[in-house]
């Protein structure tokens, strides 16, 4: 068998969910996969396709920009998150806050008023510009170190999901059609990451080519479909949302009932529903498709999948149905509860002072006494990030066997 005809190794896609400051959890997972697993495998772990939404898009851009440093990029990402200070990011714009209150009471927006977010995006923009050499993504995609990058956003005018795609063979991609999702070619830059991370009411929308975009998680928090369409054969999906047990936590449920009328509590839970809660249905749908394809292959032989795609009218070369092995890593702890405990600790009082510290502590005490969901999206603090990084590492280590199996025949 010649080199040209030899089967290629499976392409690995990393899919990173949203969640604001909870993105530090994803960094811990990545650190384990990119630093510890290669020691057991004997080779670096391939990162072929990276797709992200919201803060996941920021982490995805970081992976793509440092593709020439397979293991070191994880530590660089850790260092960036641990170096954050909440005062860098959370800077309220009084004019926009007053405008939001006025509009909520029935008033209109004033000319020139930026609607959609009360926090100045300049701090986050500077952090990203300093930390991520976006222009390197061009070289890495062109050289093949990265097959494709996808950054999911929501197009404000139409409500559709727009995935900004950087791919060396963009015109040859078999994307297919979807009524609520479209792709657009791009050289991924800071404005695409900022647009994907523009959580409504928190950060303002971002203008790209004369159109406004905001957080991609409003329609598509976990971009499984773009990763598949960009050529991924296997997926690592990372989501910082804790899934409670079916039996529930009765004391916490009582707190939820008492806090229902609290706007801070409600906004935090609304963001959870919009940005984090759809992962399980997406993954369940994917698993069901895998089961159907496996059952059909057992019953009708190895040609079943090709025959099924032909019957569905999918041409050879298009993105049709195919098995997609997936490992999902999600938080084993309620990050909202951890955030509430963090801001109530004396150490936080000593480190974060002034109006910002007072506002964050007050937010941490709003709603359910043991949870701070909204604050957990905003707490871009290096010490809090360190806790989440450690949690992500531990959760990834608990998935050691599935990860080793996923990468076993896909190492470089």
PDB file of N, CA, C and O in Angstrom, residues 51-76:
ATOM      1  N   UNK A  51     -13.495  23.828  17.697  1.00  0.00           N
ATOM      2  CA  UNK A  51     -14.727  24.604  17.564  1.00  0.00           C
ATOM      3  C   UNK A  51     -15.169  25.051  18.946  1.00  0.00           C
ATOM      4  O   UNK A  51     -15.118  24.271  19.902  1.00  0.00           O
ATOM      5  N   UNK A  52     -15.593  26.295  19.039  1.00  0.00           N
ATOM      6  CA  UNK A  52     -16.009  26.792  20.337  1.00  0.00           C
ATOM      7  C   UNK A  52     -17.090  27.830  20.243  1.00  0.00           C
ATOM      8  O   UNK A  52     -17.301  28.451  19.201  1.00  0.00           O
ATOM      9  N   UNK A  53     -17.775  27.977  21.351  1.00  0.00           N
ATOM     10  CA  UNK A  53     -18.809  28.990  21.494  1.00  0.00           C
ATOM     11  C   UNK A  53     -18.547  29.770  22.771  1.00  0.00           C
ATOM     12  O   UNK A  53     -18.165  29.195  23.793  1.00  0.00           O
ATOM     13  N   UNK A  54     -18.747  31.090  22.715  1.00  0.00           N
ATOM     14  CA  UNK A  54     -18.578  31.943  23.884  1.00  0.00           C
ATOM     15  C   UNK A  54     -17.147  31.816  24.401  1.00  0.00           C
ATOM     16  O   UNK A  54     -16.199  31.903  23.633  1.00  0.00           O
ATOM     17  N   UNK A  55     -16.954  31.593  25.694  1.00  0.00           N
ATOM     18  CA  UNK A  55     -15.594  31.477  26.202  1.00  0.00           C
ATOM     19  C   UNK A  55     -14.887  30.269  25.589  1.00  0.00           C
ATOM     20  O   UNK A  55     -13.664  30.245  25.466  1.00  0.00           O
ATOM     21  N   UNK A  56     -15.648  29.267  25.168  1.00  0.00           N
ATOM     22  CA  UNK A  56     -15.050  28.126  24.474  1.00  0.00           C
ATOM     23  C   UNK A  56     -14.385  28.539  23.179  1.00  0.00           C
ATOM     24  O   UNK A  56     -13.379  27.950  22.769  1.00  0.00           O
ATOM     25  N   UNK A  57     -14.929  29.563  22.513  1.00  0.00           N
ATOM     26  CA  UNK A  57     -14.304  30.068  21.294  1.00  0.00           C
ATOM     27  C   UNK A  57     -12.960  30.715  21.606  1.00  0.00           C
ATOM     28  O   UNK A  57     -12.006  30.607  20.829  1.00  0.00           O
ATOM     29  N   UNK A  58     -12.877  31.406  22.744  1.00  0.00           N
ATOM     30  CA  UNK A  58     -11.608  32.010  23.154  1.00  0.00           C
ATOM     31  C   UNK A  58     -10.561  30.931  23.385  1.00  0.00           C
ATOM     32  O   UNK A  58      -9.430  31.016  22.884  1.00  0.00           O
ATOM     33  N   UNK A  59     -10.917  29.889  24.125  1.00  0.00           N
ATOM     34  CA  UNK A  59      -9.977  28.800  24.366  1.00  0.00           C
ATOM     35  C   UNK A  59      -9.614  28.077  23.070  1.00  0.00           C
ATOM     36  O   UNK A  59      -8.461  27.652  22.887  1.00  0.00           O
ATOM     37  N   UNK A  60     -10.576  27.941  22.161  1.00  0.00           N
ATOM     38  CA  UNK A  60     -10.298  27.293  20.876  1.00  0.00           C
ATOM     39  C   UNK A  60      -9.296  28.104  20.059  1.00  0.00           C
ATOM     40  O   UNK A  60      -8.387  27.548  19.433  1.00  0.00           O
ATOM     41  N   UNK A  61      -9.458  29.423  20.063  1.00  0.00           N
ATOM     42  CA  UNK A  61      -8.512  30.280  19.340  1.00  0.00           C
ATOM     43  C   UNK A  61      -7.113  30.162  19.924  1.00  0.00           C
ATOM     44  O   UNK A  61      -6.112  30.172  19.189  1.00  0.00           O
ATOM     45  N   UNK A  62      -7.025  30.033  21.226  1.00  0.00           N
ATOM     46  CA  UNK A  62      -5.728  29.870  21.877  1.00  0.00           C
ATOM     47  C   UNK A  62      -5.061  28.577  21.408  1.00  0.00           C
ATOM     48  O   UNK A  62      -3.863  28.560  21.081  1.00  0.00           O
ATOM     49  N   UNK A  63      -5.822  27.486  21.367  1.00  0.00           N
ATOM     50  CA  UNK A  63      -5.268  26.209  20.904  1.00  0.00           C
ATOM     51  C   UNK A  63      -4.771  26.326  19.471  1.00  0.00           C
ATOM     52  O   UNK A  63      -3.695  25.805  19.128  1.00  0.00           O
ATOM     53  N   UNK A  64      -5.549  26.983  18.623  1.00  0.00           N
ATOM     54  CA  UNK A  64      -5.166  27.102  17.214  1.00  0.00           C
ATOM     55  C   UNK A  64      -3.952  27.998  17.031  1.00  0.00           C
ATOM     56  O   UNK A  64      -3.089  27.725  16.192  1.00  0.00           O
ATOM     57  N   UNK A  65      -3.856  29.073  17.812  1.00  0.00           N
ATOM     58  CA  UNK A  65      -2.769  30.032  17.639  1.00  0.00           C
ATOM     59  C   UNK A  65      -1.427  29.456  18.087  1.00  0.00           C
ATOM     60  O   UNK A  65      -0.375  29.874  17.585  1.00  0.00           O
ATOM     61  N   UNK A  66      -1.451  28.508  19.012  1.00  0.00           N
ATOM     62  CA  UNK A  66      -0.210  27.913  19.512  1.00  0.00           C
ATOM     63  C   UNK A  66      -0.081  26.459  19.066  1.00  0.00           C
ATOM     64  O   UNK A  66       0.501  25.625  19.774  1.00  0.00           O
ATOM     65  N   UNK A  67      -0.549  26.151  17.881  1.00  0.00           N
ATOM     66  CA  UNK A  67      -0.543  24.767  17.395  1.00  0.00           C
ATOM     67  C   UNK A  67       0.857  24.207  17.228  1.00  0.00           C
ATOM     68  O   UNK A  67       1.042  22.990  17.234  1.00  0.00           O
ATOM     69  N   UNK A  68       1.844  25.081  17.070  1.00  0.00           N
ATOM     70  CA  UNK A  68       3.219  24.589  16.881  1.00  0.00           C
ATOM     71  C   UNK A  68       3.846  24.139  18.199  1.00  0.00           C
ATOM     72  O   UNK A  68       4.962  23.606  18.211  1.00  0.00           O
ATOM     73  N   UNK A  69       3.151  24.333  19.309  1.00  0.00           N
ATOM     74  CA  UNK A  69       3.660  23.949  20.624  1.00  0.00           C
ATOM     75  C   UNK A  69       2.654  23.017  21.291  1.00  0.00           C
ATOM     76  O   UNK A  69       1.898  23.434  22.176  1.00  0.00           O
ATOM     77  N   UNK A  70       2.605  21.753  20.861  1.00  0.00           N
ATOM     78  CA  UNK A  70       1.519  20.846  21.258  1.00  0.00           C
ATOM     79  C   UNK A  70       1.288  20.741  22.757  1.00  0.00           C
ATOM     80  O   UNK A  70       0.142  20.702  23.204  1.00  0.00           O
ATOM     81  N   UNK A  71       2.371  20.661  23.545  1.00  0.00           N
ATOM     82  CA  UNK A  71       2.185  20.494  24.996  1.00  0.00           C
ATOM     83  C   UNK A  71       2.282  21.824  25.737  1.00  0.00           C
ATOM     84  O   UNK A  71       1.552  22.057  26.691  1.00  0.00           O
ATOM     85  N   UNK A  72       3.171  22.683  25.307  1.00  0.00           N
ATOM     86  CA  UNK A  72       3.390  23.935  26.009  1.00  0.00           C
ATOM     87  C   UNK A  72       2.156  24.830  25.977  1.00  0.00           C
ATOM     88  O   UNK A  72       1.917  25.598  26.908  1.00  0.00           O
ATOM     89  N   UNK A  73       1.320  24.716  24.922  1.00  0.00           N
ATOM     90  CA  UNK A  73       0.166  25.611  24.819  1.00  0.00           C
ATOM     91  C   UNK A  73      -0.803  25.430  25.981  1.00  0.00           C
ATOM     92  O   UNK A  73      -1.484  26.376  26.385  1.00  0.00           O
ATOM     93  N   UNK A  74      -0.860  24.225  26.528  1.00  0.00           N
ATOM     94  CA  UNK A  74      -1.739  24.011  27.677  1.00  0.00           C
ATOM     95  C   UNK A  74      -1.261  24.828  28.872  1.00  0.00           C
ATOM     96  O   UNK A  74      -2.053  25.479  29.554  1.00  0.00           O
ATOM     97  N   UNK A  75       0.048  24.824  29.121  1.00  0.00           N
ATOM     98  CA  UNK A  75       0.580  25.589  30.239  1.00  0.00           C
ATOM     99  C   UNK A  75       0.445  27.088  29.994  1.00  0.00           C
ATOM    100  O   UNK A  75       0.173  27.860  30.914  1.00  0.00           O
ATOM    101  N   UNK A  76       0.630  27.518  28.744  1.00  0.00           N
ATOM    102  CA  UNK A  76       0.447  28.932  28.416  1.00  0.00           C
ATOM    103  C   UNK A  76      -0.992  29.364  28.687  1.00  0.00           C
ATOM    104  O   UNK A  76      -1.247  30.461  29.194  1.00  0.00           O
TER     105      UNK A  76
END
